[in-house]
Backbone atoms as SQL, in Angstrom:
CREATE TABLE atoms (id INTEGER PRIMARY KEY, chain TEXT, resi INTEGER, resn TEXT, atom TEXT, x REAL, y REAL, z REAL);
INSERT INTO atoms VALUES
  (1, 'A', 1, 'UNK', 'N', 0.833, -1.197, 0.000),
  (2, 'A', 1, 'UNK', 'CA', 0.000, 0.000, 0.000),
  (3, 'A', 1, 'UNK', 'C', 0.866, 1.246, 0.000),
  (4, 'A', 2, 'UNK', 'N', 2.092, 1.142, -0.810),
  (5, 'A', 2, 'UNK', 'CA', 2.995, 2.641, -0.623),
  (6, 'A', 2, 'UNK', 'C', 3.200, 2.946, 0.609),
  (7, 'A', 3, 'UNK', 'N', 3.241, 3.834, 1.018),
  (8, 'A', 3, 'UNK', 'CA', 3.877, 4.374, 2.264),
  (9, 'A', 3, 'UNK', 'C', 2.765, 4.351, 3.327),
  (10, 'A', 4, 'UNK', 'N', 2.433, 2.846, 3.753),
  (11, 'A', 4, 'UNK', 'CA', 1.508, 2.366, 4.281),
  (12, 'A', 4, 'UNK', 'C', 1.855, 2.720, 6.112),
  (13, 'A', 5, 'UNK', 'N', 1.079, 2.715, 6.621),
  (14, 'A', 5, 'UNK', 'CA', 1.354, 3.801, 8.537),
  (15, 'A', 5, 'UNK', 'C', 1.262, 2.056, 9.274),
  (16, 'A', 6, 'UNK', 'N', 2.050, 1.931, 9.489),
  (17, 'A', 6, 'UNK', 'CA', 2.619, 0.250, 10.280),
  (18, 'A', 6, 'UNK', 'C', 1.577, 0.617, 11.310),
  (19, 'A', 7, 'UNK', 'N', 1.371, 1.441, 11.950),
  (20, 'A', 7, 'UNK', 'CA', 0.507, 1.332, 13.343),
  (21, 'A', 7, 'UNK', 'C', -1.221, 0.999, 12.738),
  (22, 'A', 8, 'UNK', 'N', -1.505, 2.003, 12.282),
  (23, 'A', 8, 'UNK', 'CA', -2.980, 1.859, 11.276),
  (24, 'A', 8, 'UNK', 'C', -2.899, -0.114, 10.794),
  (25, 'A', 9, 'UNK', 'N', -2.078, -0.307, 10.257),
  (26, 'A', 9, 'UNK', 'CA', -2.058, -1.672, 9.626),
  (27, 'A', 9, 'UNK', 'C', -2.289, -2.622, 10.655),
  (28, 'A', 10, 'UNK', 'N', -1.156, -3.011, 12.071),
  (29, 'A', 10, 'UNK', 'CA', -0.741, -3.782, 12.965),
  (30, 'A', 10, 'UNK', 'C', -2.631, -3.266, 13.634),
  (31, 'A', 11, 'UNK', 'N', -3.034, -2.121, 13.655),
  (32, 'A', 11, 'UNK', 'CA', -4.334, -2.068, 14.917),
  (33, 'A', 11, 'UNK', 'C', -5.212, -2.840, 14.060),
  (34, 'A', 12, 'UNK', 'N', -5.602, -2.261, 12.276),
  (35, 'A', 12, 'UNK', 'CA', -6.654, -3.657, 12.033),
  (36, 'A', 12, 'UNK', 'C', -6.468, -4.913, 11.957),
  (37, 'A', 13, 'UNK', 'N', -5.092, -5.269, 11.710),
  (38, 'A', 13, 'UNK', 'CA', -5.325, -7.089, 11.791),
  (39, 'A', 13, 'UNK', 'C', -5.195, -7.327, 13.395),
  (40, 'A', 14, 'UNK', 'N', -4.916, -6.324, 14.264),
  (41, 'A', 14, 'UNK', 'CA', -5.036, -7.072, 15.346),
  (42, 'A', 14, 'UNK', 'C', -6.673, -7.190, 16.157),
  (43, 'A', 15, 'UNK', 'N', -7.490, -6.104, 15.456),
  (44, 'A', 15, 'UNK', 'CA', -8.931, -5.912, 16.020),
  (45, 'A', 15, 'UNK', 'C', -9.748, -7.223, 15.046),
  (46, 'A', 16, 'UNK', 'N', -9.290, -6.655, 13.936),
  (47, 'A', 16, 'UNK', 'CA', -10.022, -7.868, 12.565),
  (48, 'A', 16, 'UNK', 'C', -9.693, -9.302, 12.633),
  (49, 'A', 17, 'UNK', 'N', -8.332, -9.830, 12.443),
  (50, 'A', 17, 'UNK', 'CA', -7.733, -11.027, 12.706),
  (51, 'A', 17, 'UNK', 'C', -7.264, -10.966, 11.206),
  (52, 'A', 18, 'UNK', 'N', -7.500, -9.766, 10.173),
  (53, 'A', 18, 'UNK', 'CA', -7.194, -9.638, 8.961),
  (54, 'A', 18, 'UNK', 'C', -6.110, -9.087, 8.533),
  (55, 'A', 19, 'UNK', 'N', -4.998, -8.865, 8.040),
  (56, 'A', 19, 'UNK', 'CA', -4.211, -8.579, 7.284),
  (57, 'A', 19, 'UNK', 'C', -4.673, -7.194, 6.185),
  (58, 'A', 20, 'UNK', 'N', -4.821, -6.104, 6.656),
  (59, 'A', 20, 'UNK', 'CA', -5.057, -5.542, 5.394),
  (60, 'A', 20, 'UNK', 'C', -4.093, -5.464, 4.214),
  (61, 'A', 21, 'UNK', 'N', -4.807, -5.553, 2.913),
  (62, 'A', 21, 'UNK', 'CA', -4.298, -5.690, 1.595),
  (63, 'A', 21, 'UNK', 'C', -4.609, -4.730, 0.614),
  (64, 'A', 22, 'UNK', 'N', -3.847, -4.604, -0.341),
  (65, 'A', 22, 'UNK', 'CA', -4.123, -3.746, -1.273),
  (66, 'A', 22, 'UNK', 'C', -4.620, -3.993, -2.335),
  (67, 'A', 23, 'UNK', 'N', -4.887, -3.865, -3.693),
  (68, 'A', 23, 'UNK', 'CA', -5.762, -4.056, -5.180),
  (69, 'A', 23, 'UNK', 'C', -6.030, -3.294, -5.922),
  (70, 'A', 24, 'UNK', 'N', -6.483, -3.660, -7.180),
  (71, 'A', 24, 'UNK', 'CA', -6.958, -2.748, -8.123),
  (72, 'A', 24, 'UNK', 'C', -7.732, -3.914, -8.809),
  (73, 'A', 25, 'UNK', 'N', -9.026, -2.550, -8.706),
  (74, 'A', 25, 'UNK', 'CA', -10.496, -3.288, -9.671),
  (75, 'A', 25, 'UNK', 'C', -10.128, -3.458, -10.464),
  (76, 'A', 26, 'UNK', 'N', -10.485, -4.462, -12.011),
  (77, 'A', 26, 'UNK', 'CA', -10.318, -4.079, -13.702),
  (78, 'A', 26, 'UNK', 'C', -10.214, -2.881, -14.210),
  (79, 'A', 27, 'UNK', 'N', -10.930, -2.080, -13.551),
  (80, 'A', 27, 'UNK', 'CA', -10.901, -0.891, -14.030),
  (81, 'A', 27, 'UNK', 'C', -9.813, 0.573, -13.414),
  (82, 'A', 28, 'UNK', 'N', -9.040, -0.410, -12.669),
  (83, 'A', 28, 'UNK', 'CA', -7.434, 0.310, -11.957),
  (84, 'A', 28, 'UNK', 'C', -8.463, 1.254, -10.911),
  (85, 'A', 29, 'UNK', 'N', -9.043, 0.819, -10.557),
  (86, 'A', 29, 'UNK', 'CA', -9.590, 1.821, -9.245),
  (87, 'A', 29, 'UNK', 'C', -9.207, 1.211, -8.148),
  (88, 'A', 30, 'UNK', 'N', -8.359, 1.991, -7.211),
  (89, 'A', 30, 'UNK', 'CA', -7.920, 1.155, -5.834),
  (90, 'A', 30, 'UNK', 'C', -8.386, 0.731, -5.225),
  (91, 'A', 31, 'UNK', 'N', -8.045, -0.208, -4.026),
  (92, 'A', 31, 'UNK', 'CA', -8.719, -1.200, -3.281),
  (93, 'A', 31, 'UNK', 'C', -8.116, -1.564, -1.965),
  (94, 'A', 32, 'UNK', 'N', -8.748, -1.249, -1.010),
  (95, 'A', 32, 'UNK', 'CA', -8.087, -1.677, 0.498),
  (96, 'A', 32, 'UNK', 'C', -8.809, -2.894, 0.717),
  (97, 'A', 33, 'UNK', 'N', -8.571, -4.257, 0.996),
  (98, 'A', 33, 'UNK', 'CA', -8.749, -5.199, 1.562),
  (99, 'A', 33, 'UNK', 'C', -9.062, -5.626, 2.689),
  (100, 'A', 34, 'UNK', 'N', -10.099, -5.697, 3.867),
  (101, 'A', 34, 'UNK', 'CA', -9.486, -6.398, 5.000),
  (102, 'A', 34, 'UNK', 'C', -11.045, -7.555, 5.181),
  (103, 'A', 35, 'UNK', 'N', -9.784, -8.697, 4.981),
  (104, 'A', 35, 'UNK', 'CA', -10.749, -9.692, 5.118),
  (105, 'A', 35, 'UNK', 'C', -11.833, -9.946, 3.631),
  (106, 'A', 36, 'UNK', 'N', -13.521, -9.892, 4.561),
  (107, 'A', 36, 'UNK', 'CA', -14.319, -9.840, 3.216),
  (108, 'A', 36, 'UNK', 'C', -14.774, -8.150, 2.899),
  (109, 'A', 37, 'UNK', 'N', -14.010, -7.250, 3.519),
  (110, 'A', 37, 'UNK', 'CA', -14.931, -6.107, 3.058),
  (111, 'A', 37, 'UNK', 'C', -13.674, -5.575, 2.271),
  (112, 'A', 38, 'UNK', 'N', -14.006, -4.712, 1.101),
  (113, 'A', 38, 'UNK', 'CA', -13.424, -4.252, 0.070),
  (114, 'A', 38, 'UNK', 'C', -13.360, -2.762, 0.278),
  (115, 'A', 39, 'UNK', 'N', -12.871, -1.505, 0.345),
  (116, 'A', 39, 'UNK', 'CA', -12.895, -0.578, 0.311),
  (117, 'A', 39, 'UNK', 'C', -12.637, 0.151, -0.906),
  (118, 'A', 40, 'UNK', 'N', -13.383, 0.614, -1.841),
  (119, 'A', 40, 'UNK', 'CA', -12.940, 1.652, -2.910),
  (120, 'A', 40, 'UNK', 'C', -12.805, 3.000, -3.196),
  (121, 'A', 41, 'UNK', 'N', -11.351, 3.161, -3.420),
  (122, 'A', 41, 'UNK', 'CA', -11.136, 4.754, -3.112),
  (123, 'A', 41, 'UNK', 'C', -12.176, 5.497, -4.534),
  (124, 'A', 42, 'UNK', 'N', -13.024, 6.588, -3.615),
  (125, 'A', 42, 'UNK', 'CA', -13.557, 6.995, -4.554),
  (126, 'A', 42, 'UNK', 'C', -12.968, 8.426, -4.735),
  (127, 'A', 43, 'UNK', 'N', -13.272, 8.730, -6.419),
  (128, 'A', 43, 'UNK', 'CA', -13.002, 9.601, -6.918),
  (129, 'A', 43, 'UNK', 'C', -11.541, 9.861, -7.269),
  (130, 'A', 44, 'UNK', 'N', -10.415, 9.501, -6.355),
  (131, 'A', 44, 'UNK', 'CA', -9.009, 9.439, -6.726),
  (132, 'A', 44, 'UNK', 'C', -8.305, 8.247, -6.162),
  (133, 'A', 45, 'UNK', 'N', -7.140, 8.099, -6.461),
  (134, 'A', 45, 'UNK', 'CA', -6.941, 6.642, -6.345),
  (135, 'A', 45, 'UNK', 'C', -5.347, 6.851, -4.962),
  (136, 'A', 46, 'UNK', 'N', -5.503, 6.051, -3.917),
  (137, 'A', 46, 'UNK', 'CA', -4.743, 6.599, -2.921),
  (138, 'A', 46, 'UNK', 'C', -3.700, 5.680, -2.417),
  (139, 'A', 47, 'UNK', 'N', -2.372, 6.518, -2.600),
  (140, 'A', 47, 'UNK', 'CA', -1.116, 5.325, -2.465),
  (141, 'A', 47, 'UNK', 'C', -0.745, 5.607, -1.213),
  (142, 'A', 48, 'UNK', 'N', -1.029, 6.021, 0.210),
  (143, 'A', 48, 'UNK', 'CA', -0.370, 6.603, 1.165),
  (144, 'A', 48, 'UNK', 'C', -1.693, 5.000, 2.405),
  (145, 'A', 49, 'UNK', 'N', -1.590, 5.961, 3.575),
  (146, 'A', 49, 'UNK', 'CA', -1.815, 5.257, 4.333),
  (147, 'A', 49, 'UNK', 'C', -3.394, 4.679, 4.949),
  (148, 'A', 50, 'UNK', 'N', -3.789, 4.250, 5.640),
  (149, 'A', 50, 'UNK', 'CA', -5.075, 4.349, 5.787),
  (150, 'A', 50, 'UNK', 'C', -4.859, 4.815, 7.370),
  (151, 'A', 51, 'UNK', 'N', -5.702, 5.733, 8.090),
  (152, 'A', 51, 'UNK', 'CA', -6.317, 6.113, 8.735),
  (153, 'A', 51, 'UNK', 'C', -7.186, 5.617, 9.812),
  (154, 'A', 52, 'UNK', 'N', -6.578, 5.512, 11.079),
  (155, 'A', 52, 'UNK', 'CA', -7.685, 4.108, 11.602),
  (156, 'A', 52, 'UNK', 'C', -7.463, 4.802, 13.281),
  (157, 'A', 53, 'UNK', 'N', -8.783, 5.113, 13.676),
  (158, 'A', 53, 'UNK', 'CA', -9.299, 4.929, 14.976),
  (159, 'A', 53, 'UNK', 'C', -10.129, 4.176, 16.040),
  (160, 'A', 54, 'UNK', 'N', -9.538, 3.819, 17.132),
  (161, 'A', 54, 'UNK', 'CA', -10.732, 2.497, 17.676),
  (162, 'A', 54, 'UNK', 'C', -11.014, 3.075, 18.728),
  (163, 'A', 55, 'UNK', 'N', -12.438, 2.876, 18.750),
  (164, 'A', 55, 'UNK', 'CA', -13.374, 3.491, 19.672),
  (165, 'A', 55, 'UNK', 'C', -13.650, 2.401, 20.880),
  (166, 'A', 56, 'UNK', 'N', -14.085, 1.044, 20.047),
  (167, 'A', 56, 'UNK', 'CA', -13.200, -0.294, 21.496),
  (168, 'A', 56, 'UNK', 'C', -13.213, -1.250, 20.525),
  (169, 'A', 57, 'UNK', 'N', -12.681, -2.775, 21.552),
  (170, 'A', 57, 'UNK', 'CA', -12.874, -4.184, 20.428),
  (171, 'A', 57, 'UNK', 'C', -13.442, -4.020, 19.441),
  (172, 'A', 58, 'UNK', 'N', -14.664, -3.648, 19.398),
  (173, 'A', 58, 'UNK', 'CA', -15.823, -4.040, 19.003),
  (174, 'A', 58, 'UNK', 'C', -15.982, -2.697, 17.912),
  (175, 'A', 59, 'UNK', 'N', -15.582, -1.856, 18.073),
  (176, 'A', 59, 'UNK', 'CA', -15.730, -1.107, 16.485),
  (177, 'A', 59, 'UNK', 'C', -14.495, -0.253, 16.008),
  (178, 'A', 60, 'UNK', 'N', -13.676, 0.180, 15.107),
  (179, 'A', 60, 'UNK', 'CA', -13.230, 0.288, 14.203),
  (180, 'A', 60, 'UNK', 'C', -13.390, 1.510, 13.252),
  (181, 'A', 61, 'UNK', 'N', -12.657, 2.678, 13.069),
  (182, 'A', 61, 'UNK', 'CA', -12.993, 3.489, 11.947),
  (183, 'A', 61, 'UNK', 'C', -12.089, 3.578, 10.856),
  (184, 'A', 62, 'UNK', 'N', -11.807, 3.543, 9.927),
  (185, 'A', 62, 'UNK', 'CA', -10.653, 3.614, 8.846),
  (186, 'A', 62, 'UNK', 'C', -11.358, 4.238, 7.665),
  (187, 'A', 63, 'UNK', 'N', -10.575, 5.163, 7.882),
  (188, 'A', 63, 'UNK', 'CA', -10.215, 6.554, 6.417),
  (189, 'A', 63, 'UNK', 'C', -9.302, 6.374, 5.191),
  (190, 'A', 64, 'UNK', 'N', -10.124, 6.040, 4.352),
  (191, 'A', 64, 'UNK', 'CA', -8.964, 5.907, 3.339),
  (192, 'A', 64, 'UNK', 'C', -9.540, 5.935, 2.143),
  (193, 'A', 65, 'UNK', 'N', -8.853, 6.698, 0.790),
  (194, 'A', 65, 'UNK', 'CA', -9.124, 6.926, -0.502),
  (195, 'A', 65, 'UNK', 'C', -10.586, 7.224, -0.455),
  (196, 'A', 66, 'UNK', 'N', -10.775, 8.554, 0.597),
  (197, 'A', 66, 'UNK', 'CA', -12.062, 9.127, 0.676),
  (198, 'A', 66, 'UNK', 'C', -13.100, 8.851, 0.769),
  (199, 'A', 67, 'UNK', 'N', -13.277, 7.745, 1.535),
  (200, 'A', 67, 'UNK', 'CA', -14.053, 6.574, 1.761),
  (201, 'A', 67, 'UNK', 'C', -14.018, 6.811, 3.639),
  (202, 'A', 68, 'UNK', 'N', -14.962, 7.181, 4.763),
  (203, 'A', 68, 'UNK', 'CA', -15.030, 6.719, 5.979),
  (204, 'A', 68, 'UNK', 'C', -15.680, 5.548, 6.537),
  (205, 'A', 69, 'UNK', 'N', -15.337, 4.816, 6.888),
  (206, 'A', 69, 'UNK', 'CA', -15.814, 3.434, 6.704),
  (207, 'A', 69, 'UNK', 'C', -15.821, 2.678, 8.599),
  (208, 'A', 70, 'UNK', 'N', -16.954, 3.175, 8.790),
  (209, 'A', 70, 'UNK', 'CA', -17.022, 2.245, 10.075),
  (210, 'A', 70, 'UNK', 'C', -17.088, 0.846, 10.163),
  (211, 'A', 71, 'UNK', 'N', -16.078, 0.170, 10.735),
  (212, 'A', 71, 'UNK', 'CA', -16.280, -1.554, 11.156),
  (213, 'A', 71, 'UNK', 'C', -16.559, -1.735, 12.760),
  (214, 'A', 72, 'UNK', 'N', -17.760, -2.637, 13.030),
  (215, 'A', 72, 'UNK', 'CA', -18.465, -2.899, 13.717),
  (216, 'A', 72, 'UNK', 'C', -18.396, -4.567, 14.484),
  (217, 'A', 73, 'UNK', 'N', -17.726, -5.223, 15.215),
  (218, 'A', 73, 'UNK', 'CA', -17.904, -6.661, 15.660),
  (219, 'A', 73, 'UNK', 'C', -19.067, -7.116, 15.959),
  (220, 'A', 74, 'UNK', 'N', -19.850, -8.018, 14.975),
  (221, 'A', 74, 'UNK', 'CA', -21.005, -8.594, 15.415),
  (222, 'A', 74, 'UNK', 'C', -20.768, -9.793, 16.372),
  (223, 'A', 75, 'UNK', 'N', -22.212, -10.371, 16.817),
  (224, 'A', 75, 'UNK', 'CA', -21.495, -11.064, 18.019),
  (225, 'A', 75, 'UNK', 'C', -20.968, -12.873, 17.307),
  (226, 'A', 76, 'UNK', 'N', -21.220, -12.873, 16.287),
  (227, 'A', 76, 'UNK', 'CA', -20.812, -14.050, 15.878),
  (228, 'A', 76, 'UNK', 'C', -19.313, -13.845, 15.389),
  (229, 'A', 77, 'UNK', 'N', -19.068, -12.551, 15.582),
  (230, 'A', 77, 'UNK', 'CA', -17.292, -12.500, 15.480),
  (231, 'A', 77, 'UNK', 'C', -16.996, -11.754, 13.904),
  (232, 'A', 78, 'UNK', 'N', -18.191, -11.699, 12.919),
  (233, 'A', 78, 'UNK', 'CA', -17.717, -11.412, 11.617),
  (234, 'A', 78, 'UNK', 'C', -17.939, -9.913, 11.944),
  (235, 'A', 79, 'UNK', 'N', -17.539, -9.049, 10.962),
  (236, 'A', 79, 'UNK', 'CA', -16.860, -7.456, 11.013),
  (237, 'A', 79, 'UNK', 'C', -18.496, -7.186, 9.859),
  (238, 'A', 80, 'UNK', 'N', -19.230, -6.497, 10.355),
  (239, 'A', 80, 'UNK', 'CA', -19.881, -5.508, 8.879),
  (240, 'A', 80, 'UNK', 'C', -19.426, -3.959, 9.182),
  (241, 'A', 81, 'UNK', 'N', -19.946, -3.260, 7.894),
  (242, 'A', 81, 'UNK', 'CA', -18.969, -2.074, 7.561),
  (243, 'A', 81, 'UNK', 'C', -19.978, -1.087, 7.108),
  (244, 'A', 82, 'UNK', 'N', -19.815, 0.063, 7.515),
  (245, 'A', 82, 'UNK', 'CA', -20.608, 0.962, 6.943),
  (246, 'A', 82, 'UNK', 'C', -19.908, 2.236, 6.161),
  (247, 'A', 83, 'UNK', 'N', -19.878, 2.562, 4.802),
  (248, 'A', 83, 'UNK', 'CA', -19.041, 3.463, 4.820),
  (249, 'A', 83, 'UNK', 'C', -19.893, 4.844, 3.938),
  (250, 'A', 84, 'UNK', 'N', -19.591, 6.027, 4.459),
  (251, 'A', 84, 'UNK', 'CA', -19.430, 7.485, 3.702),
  (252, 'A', 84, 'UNK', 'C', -18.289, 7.821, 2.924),
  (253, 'A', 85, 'UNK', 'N', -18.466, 9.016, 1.770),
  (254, 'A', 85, 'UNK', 'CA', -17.716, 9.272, 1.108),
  (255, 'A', 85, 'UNK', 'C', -17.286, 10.275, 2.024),
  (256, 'A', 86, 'UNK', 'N', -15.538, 10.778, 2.112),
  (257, 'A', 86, 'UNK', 'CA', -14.660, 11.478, 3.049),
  (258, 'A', 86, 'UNK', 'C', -13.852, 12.170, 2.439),
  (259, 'A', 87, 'UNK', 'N', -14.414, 13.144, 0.990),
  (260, 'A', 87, 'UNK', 'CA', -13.249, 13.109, 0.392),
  (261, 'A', 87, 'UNK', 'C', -11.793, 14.129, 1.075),
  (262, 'A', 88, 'UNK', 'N', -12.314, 14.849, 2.481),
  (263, 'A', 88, 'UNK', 'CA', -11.268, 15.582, 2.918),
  (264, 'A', 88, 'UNK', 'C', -10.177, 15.002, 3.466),
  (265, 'A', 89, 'UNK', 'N', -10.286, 13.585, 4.170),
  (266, 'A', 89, 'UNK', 'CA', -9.591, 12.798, 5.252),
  (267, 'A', 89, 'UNK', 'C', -8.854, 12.198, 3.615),
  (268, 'A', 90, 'UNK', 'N', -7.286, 11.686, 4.335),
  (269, 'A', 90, 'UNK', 'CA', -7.030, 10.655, 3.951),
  (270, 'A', 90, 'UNK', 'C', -5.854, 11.331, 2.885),
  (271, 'A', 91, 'UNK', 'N', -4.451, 10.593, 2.852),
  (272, 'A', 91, 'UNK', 'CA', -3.936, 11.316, 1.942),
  (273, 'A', 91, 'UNK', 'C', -3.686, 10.659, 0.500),
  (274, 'A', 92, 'UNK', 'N', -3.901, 11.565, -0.337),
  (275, 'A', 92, 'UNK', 'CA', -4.058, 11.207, -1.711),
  (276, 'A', 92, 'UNK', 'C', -3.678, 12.131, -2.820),
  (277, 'A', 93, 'UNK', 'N', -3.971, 12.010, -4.330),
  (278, 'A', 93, 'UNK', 'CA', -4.308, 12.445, -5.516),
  (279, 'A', 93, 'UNK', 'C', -4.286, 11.969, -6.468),
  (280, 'A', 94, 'UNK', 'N', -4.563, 13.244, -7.192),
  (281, 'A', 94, 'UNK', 'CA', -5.327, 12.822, -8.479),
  (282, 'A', 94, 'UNK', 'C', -5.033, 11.994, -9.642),
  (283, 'A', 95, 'UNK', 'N', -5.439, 10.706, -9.911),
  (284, 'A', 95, 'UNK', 'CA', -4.859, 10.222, -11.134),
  (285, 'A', 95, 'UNK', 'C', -5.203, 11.292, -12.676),
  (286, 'A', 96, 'UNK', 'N', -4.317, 10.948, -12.987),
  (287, 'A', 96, 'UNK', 'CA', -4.583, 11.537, -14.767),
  (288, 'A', 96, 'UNK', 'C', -4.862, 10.363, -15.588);
């Protein structure tokens, strides 16, 4: 993930049990990984870090490629996700 923030990374796989990963759709639009939820940077495509605050175990915020994306621990242990577009947070630019 480029100049990816080791702390942001090490807090979601240690809340998730996931590894976040990086990608690109077919259509070269970026992609944060963790686990089964997909994150797509909208509007510009973002090589820097993701953005991550924990509020406790059990939920999760991560900013990235203008995307705010709350993760939530359900009680069967799987992560759902809710996300807004952020385009101020998060560092990035513009593809040509």
């Amino acid at each position: 993930m480029g100049e990816s923030n080791p702390y942001a990374m090490d807090l979601i796989a240690e809340l998730t049990g996931h590894t976040p990963l990086h990608g690109e759709a077919k259509d070269g639009q970026q992609l944060l990984i963790i686990g089964e939820i997909v994150i797509a940077a909208k509007s510009f495509g973002l090589w820097g870090d993701p953005t991550t605050y924990q509020s406790s175990d059990r939920k999760l915020q991560v900013r990235w490629g203008g995307q705010s994306v709350t993760l939530v621990k359900n009680d069967d242990g799987t992560w759902a996700a809710q996300a807004f577009a952020d385009p101020i947070q998060g560092k990035a630019r513009f593809l040509d």
